[in-house]
Amino acid sequence: MKRCGCLLAHALFGIALAAIGEAQAQYPNKPIKWIVPYTPGGITDTVTRLVTHKVQEALGQPIVVENRPGANSIIGADLAAKAAPDGYTFLTVIAAHAANATLYAGKLPFDPVKSFAPVSLVAIAPLIMTAHNNFPVRDVKELIEYARKNPGRISFGSSGIGAAAHLTTELFKQTTGTFMVHIPYRGTAPALQGVMAGDIQILVDVPSSMMPHVRGGKIRALAMFSANRVPGAAEVPTMQEAGGPAIESSTWVAFLAPAGTPREIVARVSAESAKAVAAADIRQRFEQTGIIGAGTNPEQLAKFLDEEIGRWGKVIKAAGVKADD
């Protein structure tokens, strides 16, 4: 009887494995849900929709983008972390995801690393530093001199605590030995209104958000946090060209899946994402808005995320940033 039971168990296990293998071979056979933990229209949403539109063509099934904003991307990420790891749920994250690992250490309903399977880093957007039109500095060198002579008299805004723009400005302060006051806003749009109105003097964000207002004469561009000038904003000098430190910083867009998603599925979606990013029309759209296409494999993204978590963790601790500031 015991031997029969073992044989039956092995047979059932073999049937289950065969069913899983067949399901993976037929993947995908239904629409795929793609969670964007931010509102529509921003860089995260735009990049996701551009890339997944091509991915769905390759996979032969619709990809339905769901915007689930809230709590600094935690609400959407939690939904993805708890979804079935069957290849039918994916998540888009940006640099704030790496910062959350430190900002909310031990307080998240998921693990920023262990709860997800890396898929692909698809895009990088070097950040740009801008200033209010009447702020009396012409470049970054003068900004540093002014800030050192007037500690605490300069206010800088950001789209929120822990955003790439916030932490990049904190890194700038730490590197230059300056003190500026952080004014967090609930998103880029109100922060932009703040710098245009003169409520804050400095604002760092992505070129796609800032350059239309720079070119419209509403704010001034000081420098790009990049080693080389960025396509789509080539008139803006690099940080070093503007007399500042050699700081490179960006926000980025990466794709994740729930932990445990079959490796074959992750590898396929990763490869199709890379192909989409390499397409000429996507490259052109990216360059027009100051975005650099990436298209990594899962292993490369895992390494990148580990480095980003370590990098921003140091900045957060040195600046004493708290999630409820």
PDB file of C-alpha atoms in Angstrom:
ATOM      1  CA  MET A   1       0.000   0.000   0.000  1.00  0.00           C
ATOM      2  CA  LYS A   2       2.824   2.389   0.940  1.00  0.00           C
ATOM      3  CA  ARG A   3       4.556   1.614  -2.373  1.00  0.00           C
ATOM      4  CA  CYS A   4       1.330   2.265  -4.291  1.00  0.00           C
ATOM      5  CA  GLY A   5       0.899   5.572  -2.468  1.00  0.00           C
ATOM      6  CA  CYS A   6       4.437   6.639  -3.418  1.00  0.00           C
ATOM      7  CA  LEU A   7       3.853   5.703  -7.040  1.00  0.00           C
ATOM      8  CA  LEU A   8       0.597   7.650  -7.079  1.00  0.00           C
ATOM      9  CA  ALA A   9       2.291  10.706  -5.526  1.00  0.00           C
ATOM     10  CA  HIS A  10       5.094  10.575  -8.092  1.00  0.00           C
ATOM     11  CA  ALA A  11       2.576  10.215 -10.894  1.00  0.00           C
ATOM     12  CA  LEU A  12       0.566  13.209  -9.686  1.00  0.00           C
ATOM     13  CA  PHE A  13       3.740  15.258  -9.283  1.00  0.00           C
ATOM     14  CA  GLY A  14       4.747  14.354 -12.827  1.00  0.00           C
ATOM     15  CA  ILE A  15       1.332  15.381 -14.151  1.00  0.00           C
ATOM     16  CA  ALA A  16       1.569  18.698 -12.283  1.00  0.00           C
ATOM     17  CA  LEU A  17       5.027  19.399 -13.711  1.00  0.00           C
ATOM     18  CA  ALA A  18       3.811  18.551 -17.195  1.00  0.00           C
ATOM     19  CA  ALA A  19       0.855  20.917 -16.768  1.00  0.00           C
ATOM     20  CA  ILE A  20       3.157  23.725 -15.607  1.00  0.00           C
ATOM     21  CA  GLY A  21       5.509  23.070 -18.507  1.00  0.00           C
ATOM     22  CA  GLU A  22       2.646  23.105 -20.995  1.00  0.00           C
ATOM     23  CA  ALA A  23       1.275  26.352 -19.522  1.00  0.00           C
ATOM     24  CA  GLN A  24       4.689  27.989 -19.831  1.00  0.00           C
ATOM     25  CA  ALA A  25       5.080  26.726 -23.385  1.00  0.00           C
ATOM     26  CA  GLN A  26       1.734  28.310 -24.295  1.00  0.00           C
ATOM     27  CA  TYR A  27       2.562  31.578 -22.496  1.00  0.00           C
ATOM     28  CA  PRO A  28       0.895  33.943 -22.731  1.00  0.00           C
ATOM     29  CA  ASN A  29      -2.643  32.737 -23.365  1.00  0.00           C
ATOM     30  CA  LYS A  30      -4.524  35.633 -21.751  1.00  0.00           C
ATOM     31  CA  PRO A  31      -4.061  39.395 -21.146  1.00  0.00           C
ATOM     32  CA  ILE A  32      -1.197  40.546 -18.917  1.00  0.00           C
ATOM     33  CA  LYS A  33      -1.679  43.106 -16.142  1.00  0.00           C
ATOM     34  CA  TRP A  34       1.052  45.728 -15.782  1.00  0.00           C
ATOM     35  CA  ILE A  35       0.964  47.843 -12.620  1.00  0.00           C
ATOM     36  CA  VAL A  36       2.300  51.405 -12.706  1.00  0.00           C
ATOM     37  CA  PRO A  37       2.320  52.759  -9.121  1.00  0.00           C
ATOM     38  CA  TYR A  38       2.015  56.371 -10.284  1.00  0.00           C
ATOM     39  CA  THR A  39      -0.583  58.579 -11.961  1.00  0.00           C
ATOM     40  CA  PRO A  40      -0.963  58.617 -15.765  1.00  0.00           C
ATOM     41  CA  GLY A  41       1.103  60.972 -17.889  1.00  0.00           C
ATOM     42  CA  GLY A  42       4.432  61.017 -16.048  1.00  0.00           C
ATOM     43  CA  ILE A  43       7.698  59.486 -17.198  1.00  0.00           C
ATOM     44  CA  THR A  44       6.945  56.154 -15.477  1.00  0.00           C
ATOM     45  CA  ASP A  45       3.574  55.772 -17.158  1.00  0.00           C
ATOM     46  CA  THR A  46       4.744  57.055 -20.539  1.00  0.00           C
ATOM     47  CA  VAL A  47       7.794  54.793 -20.778  1.00  0.00           C
ATOM     48  CA  THR A  48       5.780  51.778 -19.632  1.00  0.00           C
ATOM     49  CA  ARG A  49       3.087  52.318 -22.245  1.00  0.00           C
ATOM     50  CA  LEU A  50       5.578  52.933 -25.064  1.00  0.00           C
ATOM     51  CA  VAL A  51       7.597  49.793 -24.324  1.00  0.00           C
ATOM     52  CA  THR A  52       4.767  47.424 -23.403  1.00  0.00           C
ATOM     53  CA  HIS A  53       2.878  48.372 -26.571  1.00  0.00           C
ATOM     54  CA  LYS A  54       5.665  46.716 -28.564  1.00  0.00           C
ATOM     55  CA  VAL A  55       6.053  43.854 -26.086  1.00  0.00           C
ATOM     56  CA  GLN A  56       2.377  42.921 -26.429  1.00  0.00           C
ATOM     57  CA  GLU A  57       2.752  42.785 -30.199  1.00  0.00           C
ATOM     58  CA  ALA A  58       5.588  40.289 -29.800  1.00  0.00           C
ATOM     59  CA  LEU A  59       3.751  38.207 -27.185  1.00  0.00           C
ATOM     60  CA  GLY A  60       0.444  38.184 -29.024  1.00  0.00           C
ATOM     61  CA  GLN A  61      -1.650  39.120 -25.998  1.00  0.00           C
ATOM     62  CA  PRO A  62      -2.849  42.513 -24.694  1.00  0.00           C
ATOM     63  CA  ILE A  63      -0.926  44.185 -21.877  1.00  0.00           C
ATOM     64  CA  VAL A  64      -3.301  46.175 -19.698  1.00  0.00           C
ATOM     65  CA  VAL A  65      -1.586  49.023 -17.827  1.00  0.00           C
ATOM     66  CA  GLU A  66      -3.155  49.753 -14.430  1.00  0.00           C
ATOM     67  CA  ASN A  67      -2.207  52.981 -12.639  1.00  0.00           C
ATOM     68  CA  ARG A  68      -2.203  52.351  -8.886  1.00  0.00           C
ATOM     69  CA  PRO A  69      -0.655  55.472  -7.306  1.00  0.00           C
ATOM     70  CA  GLY A  70      -0.266  56.180  -3.612  1.00  0.00           C
ATOM     71  CA  ALA A  71       2.095  56.085  -0.625  1.00  0.00           C
ATOM     72  CA  ASN A  72       5.256  56.788  -2.621  1.00  0.00           C
ATOM     73  CA  SER A  73       4.544  53.826  -4.963  1.00  0.00           C
ATOM     74  CA  ILE A  74       4.071  51.378  -2.065  1.00  0.00           C
ATOM     75  CA  ILE A  75       0.397  50.615  -2.793  1.00  0.00           C
ATOM     76  CA  GLY A  76       1.051  49.491  -6.362  1.00  0.00           C
ATOM     77  CA  ALA A  77       4.217  47.613  -5.464  1.00  0.00           C
ATOM     78  CA  ASP A  78       2.386  45.729  -2.708  1.00  0.00           C
ATOM     79  CA  LEU A  79      -0.301  44.619  -5.154  1.00  0.00           C
ATOM     80  CA  ALA A  80       2.364  43.269  -7.499  1.00  0.00           C
ATOM     81  CA  ALA A  81       4.323  41.602  -4.709  1.00  0.00           C
ATOM     82  CA  LYS A  82       1.224  39.667  -3.620  1.00  0.00           C
ATOM     83  CA  ALA A  83       0.057  38.734  -7.118  1.00  0.00           C
ATOM     84  CA  ALA A  84       0.315  35.169  -8.398  1.00  0.00           C
ATOM     85  CA  PRO A  85       3.811  34.566  -9.848  1.00  0.00           C
ATOM     86  CA  ASP A  86       2.430  33.177 -13.076  1.00  0.00           C
ATOM     87  CA  GLY A  87       3.711  35.736 -15.590  1.00  0.00           C
ATOM     88  CA  TYR A  88       0.461  37.640 -15.819  1.00  0.00           C
ATOM     89  CA  THR A  89       1.370  40.487 -13.476  1.00  0.00           C
ATOM     90  CA  PHE A  90       4.325  42.865 -13.832  1.00  0.00           C
ATOM     91  CA  LEU A  91       5.365  46.086 -12.102  1.00  0.00           C
ATOM     92  CA  THR A  92       7.171  49.242 -13.183  1.00  0.00           C
ATOM     93  CA  VAL A  93       9.457  50.913 -10.628  1.00  0.00           C
ATOM     94  CA  ILE A  94      11.689  53.985 -10.595  1.00  0.00           C
ATOM     95  CA  ALA A  95      14.525  55.232  -8.389  1.00  0.00           C
ATOM     96  CA  ALA A  96      12.143  55.798  -5.454  1.00  0.00           C
ATOM     97  CA  HIS A  97      11.820  52.005  -5.210  1.00  0.00           C
ATOM     98  CA  ALA A  98      15.518  51.768  -4.321  1.00  0.00           C
ATOM     99  CA  ALA A  99      15.164  54.613  -1.803  1.00  0.00           C
ATOM    100  CA  ASN A 100      12.141  52.963  -0.157  1.00  0.00           C
ATOM    101  CA  ALA A 101      14.340  50.036   0.867  1.00  0.00           C
ATOM    102  CA  THR A 102      16.071  52.391   3.324  1.00  0.00           C
ATOM    103  CA  LEU A 103      13.333  54.956   4.010  1.00  0.00           C
ATOM    104  CA  TYR A 104      10.812  52.304   5.015  1.00  0.00           C
ATOM    105  CA  ALA A 105      13.192  49.586   6.204  1.00  0.00           C
ATOM    106  CA  GLY A 106      11.211  47.003   8.197  1.00  0.00           C
ATOM    107  CA  LYS A 107       7.931  48.876   7.687  1.00  0.00           C
ATOM    108  CA  LEU A 108       6.904  47.725   4.210  1.00  0.00           C
ATOM    109  CA  PRO A 109       4.337  44.962   3.616  1.00  0.00           C
ATOM    110  CA  PHE A 110       6.823  43.417   1.171  1.00  0.00           C
ATOM    111  CA  ASP A 111      10.579  43.159   0.687  1.00  0.00           C
ATOM    112  CA  PRO A 112      11.827  45.566  -2.034  1.00  0.00           C
ATOM    113  CA  VAL A 113      14.360  42.955  -3.163  1.00  0.00           C
ATOM    114  CA  LYS A 114      13.122  39.481  -2.200  1.00  0.00           C
ATOM    115  CA  SER A 115       9.488  40.050  -3.193  1.00  0.00           C
ATOM    116  CA  PHE A 116      10.341  40.661  -6.842  1.00  0.00           C
ATOM    117  CA  ALA A 117      12.120  39.090  -9.786  1.00  0.00           C
ATOM    118  CA  PRO A 118      14.148  41.604 -11.839  1.00  0.00           C
ATOM    119  CA  VAL A 119      13.109  41.745 -15.496  1.00  0.00           C
ATOM    120  CA  SER A 120      14.782  44.670 -17.262  1.00  0.00           C
ATOM    121  CA  LEU A 121      16.090  48.194 -16.780  1.00  0.00           C
ATOM    122  CA  VAL A 122      14.469  49.915 -19.762  1.00  0.00           C
ATOM    123  CA  ALA A 123      15.208  53.633 -19.486  1.00  0.00           C
ATOM    124  CA  ILE A 124      17.387  56.206 -17.726  1.00  0.00           C
ATOM    125  CA  ALA A 125      16.594  59.926 -17.494  1.00  0.00           C
ATOM    126  CA  PRO A 126      19.478  62.125 -16.273  1.00  0.00           C
ATOM    127  CA  LEU A 127      18.163  64.847 -13.973  1.00  0.00           C
ATOM    128  CA  ILE A 128      18.334  68.575 -14.641  1.00  0.00           C
ATOM    129  CA  MET A 129      18.813  71.376 -12.088  1.00  0.00           C
ATOM    130  CA  THR A 130      16.705  74.472 -12.688  1.00  0.00           C
ATOM    131  CA  ALA A 131      16.239  77.812 -10.921  1.00  0.00           C
ATOM    132  CA  HIS A 132      13.672  80.574 -10.521  1.00  0.00           C
ATOM    133  CA  ASN A 133      14.215  83.259 -13.146  1.00  0.00           C
ATOM    134  CA  ASN A 134      15.028  86.000 -10.610  1.00  0.00           C
ATOM    135  CA  PHE A 135      17.392  83.918  -8.513  1.00  0.00           C
ATOM    136  CA  PRO A 136      20.748  85.776  -8.767  1.00  0.00           C
ATOM    137  CA  VAL A 137      23.023  82.976 -10.001  1.00  0.00           C
ATOM    138  CA  ARG A 138      23.968  82.229 -13.603  1.00  0.00           C
ATOM    139  CA  ASP A 139      25.497  78.781 -13.195  1.00  0.00           C
ATOM    140  CA  VAL A 140      26.249  76.054 -10.654  1.00  0.00           C
ATOM    141  CA  LYS A 141      29.555  77.610  -9.616  1.00  0.00           C
ATOM    142  CA  GLU A 142      27.739  80.776  -8.560  1.00  0.00           C
ATOM    143  CA  LEU A 143      25.016  78.703  -6.874  1.00  0.00           C
ATOM    144  CA  ILE A 144      27.604  76.959  -4.707  1.00  0.00           C
ATOM    145  CA  GLU A 145      29.252  80.275  -3.776  1.00  0.00           C
ATOM    146  CA  TYR A 146      25.889  81.872  -2.947  1.00  0.00           C
ATOM    147  CA  ALA A 147      24.739  78.864  -0.897  1.00  0.00           C
ATOM    148  CA  ARG A 148      27.948  78.832   1.143  1.00  0.00           C
ATOM    149  CA  LYS A 149      27.607  82.535   1.919  1.00  0.00           C
ATOM    150  CA  ASN A 150      23.874  82.213   2.663  1.00  0.00           C
ATOM    151  CA  PRO A 151      23.317  78.885   4.452  1.00  0.00           C
ATOM    152  CA  GLY A 152      19.643  78.029   4.804  1.00  0.00           C
ATOM    153  CA  ARG A 153      18.415  80.921   2.650  1.00  0.00           C
ATOM    154  CA  ILE A 154      17.913  78.784  -0.452  1.00  0.00           C
ATOM    155  CA  SER A 155      14.908  76.473  -0.702  1.00  0.00           C
ATOM    156  CA  PHE A 156      14.786  73.566  -3.096  1.00  0.00           C
ATOM    157  CA  GLY A 157      11.714  71.600  -4.012  1.00  0.00           C
ATOM    158  CA  SER A 158      11.091  68.038  -5.072  1.00  0.00           C
ATOM    159  CA  SER A 159       8.239  65.834  -6.207  1.00  0.00           C
ATOM    160  CA  GLY A 160       8.304  64.142  -2.794  1.00  0.00           C
ATOM    161  CA  ILE A 161      10.454  62.725  -0.015  1.00  0.00           C
ATOM    162  CA  GLY A 162      12.731  59.982  -1.318  1.00  0.00           C
ATOM    163  CA  ALA A 163      12.250  60.886  -4.981  1.00  0.00           C
ATOM    164  CA  ALA A 164      15.365  60.785  -7.159  1.00  0.00           C
ATOM    165  CA  ALA A 165      15.184  64.579  -7.459  1.00  0.00           C
ATOM    166  CA  HIS A 166      15.124  65.004  -3.670  1.00  0.00           C
ATOM    167  CA  LEU A 167      18.007  62.629  -2.975  1.00  0.00           C
ATOM    168  CA  THR A 168      20.079  63.989  -5.871  1.00  0.00           C
ATOM    169  CA  THR A 169      19.849  67.485  -4.389  1.00  0.00           C
ATOM    170  CA  GLU A 170      20.800  66.076  -0.978  1.00  0.00           C
ATOM    171  CA  LEU A 171      23.828  64.451  -2.631  1.00  0.00           C
ATOM    172  CA  PHE A 172      24.673  67.799  -4.247  1.00  0.00           C
ATOM    173  CA  LYS A 173      24.520  69.473  -0.813  1.00  0.00           C
ATOM    174  CA  GLN A 174      26.722  66.813   0.746  1.00  0.00           C
ATOM    175  CA  THR A 175      29.272  67.001  -2.065  1.00  0.00           C
ATOM    176  CA  THR A 176      29.479  70.816  -2.119  1.00  0.00           C
ATOM    177  CA  GLY A 177      29.233  71.429   1.619  1.00  0.00           C
ATOM    178  CA  THR A 178      26.156  73.609   1.279  1.00  0.00           C
ATOM    179  CA  PHE A 179      22.905  73.853   3.212  1.00  0.00           C
ATOM    180  CA  MET A 180      19.591  74.352   1.428  1.00  0.00           C
ATOM    181  CA  VAL A 181      16.106  73.781   2.841  1.00  0.00           C
ATOM    182  CA  HIS A 182      13.993  70.987   1.343  1.00  0.00           C
ATOM    183  CA  ILE A 183      10.351  71.741   0.501  1.00  0.00           C
ATOM    184  CA  PRO A 184       8.617  68.511  -0.576  1.00  0.00           C
ATOM    185  CA  TYR A 185       5.596  68.736  -2.874  1.00  0.00           C
ATOM    186  CA  ARG A 186       3.024  66.134  -3.838  1.00  0.00           C
ATOM    187  CA  GLY A 187       4.322  65.606  -7.344  1.00  0.00           C
ATOM    188  CA  THR A 188       6.303  67.408 -10.024  1.00  0.00           C
ATOM    189  CA  ALA A 189       3.462  69.677 -11.205  1.00  0.00           C
ATOM    190  CA  PRO A 190       3.030  71.595  -7.916  1.00  0.00           C
ATOM    191  CA  ALA A 191       6.814  71.742  -7.453  1.00  0.00           C
ATOM    192  CA  LEU A 192       7.089  73.336 -10.889  1.00  0.00           C
ATOM    193  CA  GLN A 193       4.486  75.900  -9.918  1.00  0.00           C
ATOM    194  CA  GLY A 194       6.540  76.583  -6.802  1.00  0.00           C
ATOM    195  CA  VAL A 195       9.773  77.326  -8.657  1.00  0.00           C
ATOM    196  CA  MET A 196       8.033  79.395 -11.318  1.00  0.00           C
ATOM    197  CA  ALA A 197       6.324  81.478  -8.603  1.00  0.00           C
ATOM    198  CA  GLY A 198       9.553  81.907  -6.643  1.00  0.00           C
ATOM    199  CA  ASP A 199       8.298  79.987  -3.585  1.00  0.00           C
ATOM    200  CA  ILE A 200      11.425  77.865  -4.004  1.00  0.00           C
ATOM    201  CA  GLN A 201      14.637  78.819  -5.784  1.00  0.00           C
ATOM    202  CA  ILE A 202      15.905  75.439  -7.026  1.00  0.00           C
ATOM    203  CA  LEU A 203      14.156  72.407  -8.521  1.00  0.00           C
ATOM    204  CA  VAL A 204      15.663  69.205  -9.882  1.00  0.00           C
ATOM    205  CA  ASP A 205      13.585  66.852 -12.029  1.00  0.00           C
ATOM    206  CA  VAL A 206      13.561  65.066 -15.399  1.00  0.00           C
ATOM    207  CA  PRO A 207      14.121  66.986 -18.662  1.00  0.00           C
ATOM    208  CA  SER A 208      10.756  65.916 -20.078  1.00  0.00           C
ATOM    209  CA  SER A 209       9.028  67.843 -17.281  1.00  0.00           C
ATOM    210  CA  MET A 210      11.397  70.815 -17.100  1.00  0.00           C
ATOM    211  CA  MET A 211      12.588  71.638 -20.620  1.00  0.00           C
ATOM    212  CA  PRO A 212       9.259  72.922 -22.000  1.00  0.00           C
ATOM    213  CA  HIS A 213       9.269  75.537 -19.206  1.00  0.00           C
ATOM    214  CA  VAL A 214      12.962  76.307 -19.705  1.00  0.00           C
ATOM    215  CA  ARG A 215      12.390  76.903 -23.406  1.00  0.00           C
ATOM    216  CA  GLY A 216       9.273  78.893 -22.597  1.00  0.00           C
ATOM    217  CA  GLY A 217      11.335  81.249 -20.457  1.00  0.00           C
ATOM    218  CA  LYS A 218       9.529  80.430 -17.213  1.00  0.00           C
ATOM    219  CA  ILE A 219      12.554  78.912 -15.411  1.00  0.00           C
ATOM    220  CA  ARG A 220      16.295  78.713 -16.057  1.00  0.00           C
ATOM    221  CA  ALA A 221      18.335  75.556 -16.593  1.00  0.00           C
ATOM    222  CA  LEU A 222      21.588  75.458 -14.614  1.00  0.00           C
ATOM    223  CA  ALA A 223      23.011  72.014 -15.365  1.00  0.00           C
ATOM    224  CA  MET A 224      22.406  68.379 -16.194  1.00  0.00           C
ATOM    225  CA  PHE A 225      23.478  65.647 -13.776  1.00  0.00           C
ATOM    226  CA  SER A 226      25.256  63.721 -16.540  1.00  0.00           C
ATOM    227  CA  ALA A 227      28.752  63.085 -17.871  1.00  0.00           C
ATOM    228  CA  ASN A 228      27.764  64.196 -21.378  1.00  0.00           C
ATOM    229  CA  ARG A 229      25.133  66.511 -22.781  1.00  0.00           C
ATOM    230  CA  VAL A 230      21.776  64.830 -23.146  1.00  0.00           C
ATOM    231  CA  PRO A 231      19.935  64.464 -26.476  1.00  0.00           C
ATOM    232  CA  GLY A 232      16.723  66.423 -26.286  1.00  0.00           C
ATOM    233  CA  ALA A 233      18.337  69.038 -24.024  1.00  0.00           C
ATOM    234  CA  ALA A 234      21.727  69.524 -25.671  1.00  0.00           C
ATOM    235  CA  GLU A 235      21.792  73.249 -24.875  1.00  0.00           C
ATOM    236  CA  VAL A 236      22.039  72.497 -21.133  1.00  0.00           C
ATOM    237  CA  PRO A 237      25.624  72.101 -19.825  1.00  0.00           C
ATOM    238  CA  THR A 238      26.704  69.152 -17.713  1.00  0.00           C
ATOM    239  CA  MET A 239      27.247  69.708 -14.006  1.00  0.00           C
ATOM    240  CA  GLN A 240      31.006  69.938 -14.511  1.00  0.00           C
ATOM    241  CA  GLU A 241      30.660  72.306 -17.451  1.00  0.00           C
ATOM    242  CA  ALA A 242      28.569  74.583 -15.246  1.00  0.00           C
ATOM    243  CA  GLY A 243      31.252  74.702 -12.547  1.00  0.00           C
ATOM    244  CA  GLY A 244      29.838  72.014 -10.264  1.00  0.00           C
ATOM    245  CA  PRO A 245      31.048  68.647  -8.973  1.00  0.00           C
ATOM    246  CA  ALA A 246      31.188  65.542 -11.168  1.00  0.00           C
ATOM    247  CA  ILE A 247      27.854  64.170  -9.994  1.00  0.00           C
ATOM    248  CA  GLU A 248      25.843  61.930 -12.283  1.00  0.00           C
ATOM    249  CA  SER A 249      22.297  61.152 -11.242  1.00  0.00           C
ATOM    250  CA  SER A 250      19.082  60.095 -12.862  1.00  0.00           C
ATOM    251  CA  THR A 251      15.734  58.594 -12.373  1.00  0.00           C
ATOM    252  CA  TRP A 252      15.191  55.325 -14.180  1.00  0.00           C
ATOM    253  CA  VAL A 253      12.429  52.959 -15.200  1.00  0.00           C
ATOM    254  CA  ALA A 254      12.675  49.238 -14.539  1.00  0.00           C
ATOM    255  CA  PHE A 255      10.368  46.254 -14.920  1.00  0.00           C
ATOM    256  CA  LEU A 256       9.836  43.668 -12.160  1.00  0.00           C
ATOM    257  CA  ALA A 257       7.716  40.552 -11.696  1.00  0.00           C
ATOM    258  CA  PRO A 258       6.473  38.884  -8.512  1.00  0.00           C
ATOM    259  CA  ALA A 259       9.134  36.645  -6.948  1.00  0.00           C
ATOM    260  CA  GLY A 260       8.761  33.068  -8.115  1.00  0.00           C
ATOM    261  CA  THR A 261       7.655  33.951 -11.640  1.00  0.00           C
ATOM    262  CA  PRO A 262       9.094  31.213 -13.904  1.00  0.00           C
ATOM    263  CA  ARG A 263      12.564  32.121 -15.149  1.00  0.00           C
ATOM    264  CA  GLU A 264      11.643  31.264 -18.723  1.00  0.00           C
ATOM    265  CA  ILE A 265       8.803  33.791 -18.668  1.00  0.00           C
ATOM    266  CA  VAL A 266      10.945  36.458 -17.031  1.00  0.00           C
ATOM    267  CA  ALA A 267      13.679  35.883 -19.613  1.00  0.00           C
ATOM    268  CA  ARG A 268      11.215  36.137 -22.500  1.00  0.00           C
ATOM    269  CA  VAL A 269       9.595  39.364 -21.291  1.00  0.00           C
ATOM    270  CA  SER A 270      13.053  40.784 -20.574  1.00  0.00           C
ATOM    271  CA  ALA A 271      14.256  39.972 -24.086  1.00  0.00           C
ATOM    272  CA  GLU A 272      11.132  41.436 -25.697  1.00  0.00           C
ATOM    273  CA  SER A 273      11.479  44.586 -23.566  1.00  0.00           C
ATOM    274  CA  ALA A 274      15.084  45.007 -24.718  1.00  0.00           C
ATOM    275  CA  LYS A 275      14.021  44.588 -28.349  1.00  0.00           C
ATOM    276  CA  ALA A 276      11.316  47.212 -27.881  1.00  0.00           C
ATOM    277  CA  VAL A 277      13.755  49.700 -26.334  1.00  0.00           C
ATOM    278  CA  ALA A 278      16.169  49.155 -29.236  1.00  0.00           C
ATOM    279  CA  ALA A 279      13.501  49.918 -31.857  1.00  0.00           C
ATOM    280  CA  ALA A 280      14.241  53.073 -33.846  1.00  0.00           C
ATOM    281  CA  ASP A 281      10.899  54.761 -33.120  1.00  0.00           C
ATOM    282  CA  ILE A 282      11.207  54.186 -29.357  1.00  0.00           C
ATOM    283  CA  ARG A 283      14.791  55.470 -29.342  1.00  0.00           C
ATOM    284  CA  GLN A 284      13.669  58.588 -31.170  1.00  0.00           C
ATOM    285  CA  ARG A 285      10.799  59.218 -28.737  1.00  0.00           C
ATOM    286  CA  PHE A 286      13.145  58.733 -25.806  1.00  0.00           C
ATOM    287  CA  GLU A 287      15.817  61.081 -27.150  1.00  0.00           C
ATOM    288  CA  GLN A 288      13.295  63.824 -27.829  1.00  0.00           C
ATOM    289  CA  THR A 289      12.520  63.961 -24.106  1.00  0.00           C
ATOM    290  CA  GLY A 290      16.003  63.431 -22.659  1.00  0.00           C
ATOM    291  CA  ILE A 291      15.603  59.718 -21.947  1.00  0.00           C
ATOM    292  CA  ILE A 292      18.334  57.151 -22.622  1.00  0.00           C
ATOM    293  CA  GLY A 293      17.222  53.634 -23.549  1.00  0.00           C
ATOM    294  CA  ALA A 294      18.743  50.710 -21.635  1.00  0.00           C
ATOM    295  CA  GLY A 295      17.317  47.208 -22.118  1.00  0.00           C
ATOM    296  CA  THR A 296      19.209  45.009 -19.662  1.00  0.00           C
ATOM    297  CA  ASN A 297      18.771  41.356 -18.790  1.00  0.00           C
ATOM    298  CA  PRO A 298      17.502  40.243 -15.333  1.00  0.00           C
ATOM    299  CA  GLU A 299      20.996  39.660 -13.922  1.00  0.00           C
ATOM    300  CA  GLN A 300      22.167  43.120 -14.947  1.00  0.00           C
ATOM    301  CA  LEU A 301      19.091  44.723 -13.394  1.00  0.00           C
ATOM    302  CA  ALA A 302      19.622  42.793 -10.142  1.00  0.00           C
ATOM    303  CA  LYS A 303      23.160  44.178  -9.903  1.00  0.00           C
ATOM    304  CA  PHE A 304      21.967  47.693 -10.772  1.00  0.00           C
ATOM    305  CA  LEU A 305      19.233  47.621  -8.099  1.00  0.00           C
ATOM    306  CA  ASP A 306      21.680  46.427  -5.464  1.00  0.00           C
ATOM    307  CA  GLU A 307      24.019  49.322  -6.295  1.00  0.00           C
ATOM    308  CA  GLU A 308      21.176  51.870  -6.300  1.00  0.00           C
ATOM    309  CA  ILE A 309      19.858  50.703  -2.921  1.00  0.00           C
ATOM    310  CA  GLY A 310      23.360  51.006  -1.455  1.00  0.00           C
ATOM    311  CA  ARG A 311      24.029  54.390  -3.057  1.00  0.00           C
ATOM    312  CA  TRP A 312      20.820  56.091  -1.975  1.00  0.00           C
ATOM    313  CA  GLY A 313      20.887  54.393   1.413  1.00  0.00           C
ATOM    314  CA  LYS A 314      24.135  56.222   2.184  1.00  0.00           C
ATOM    315  CA  VAL A 315      22.687  59.561   1.053  1.00  0.00           C
ATOM    316  CA  ILE A 316      19.508  59.060   3.101  1.00  0.00           C
ATOM    317  CA  LYS A 317      21.423  58.195   6.261  1.00  0.00           C
ATOM    318  CA  ALA A 318      23.945  61.030   5.851  1.00  0.00           C
ATOM    319  CA  ALA A 319      21.147  63.574   5.289  1.00  0.00           C
ATOM    320  CA  GLY A 320      18.939  62.173   8.049  1.00  0.00           C
ATOM    321  CA  VAL A 321      15.984  61.879   5.681  1.00  0.00           C
ATOM    322  CA  LYS A 322      12.863  60.404   7.265  1.00  0.00           C
ATOM    323  CA  ALA A 323       9.837  59.077   5.425  1.00  0.00           C
ATOM    324  CA  ASP A 324       7.504  61.320   7.442  1.00  0.00           C
ATOM    325  CA  ASP A 325       9.567  64.540   7.138  1.00  0.00           C
TER     326      ASP A 325
END
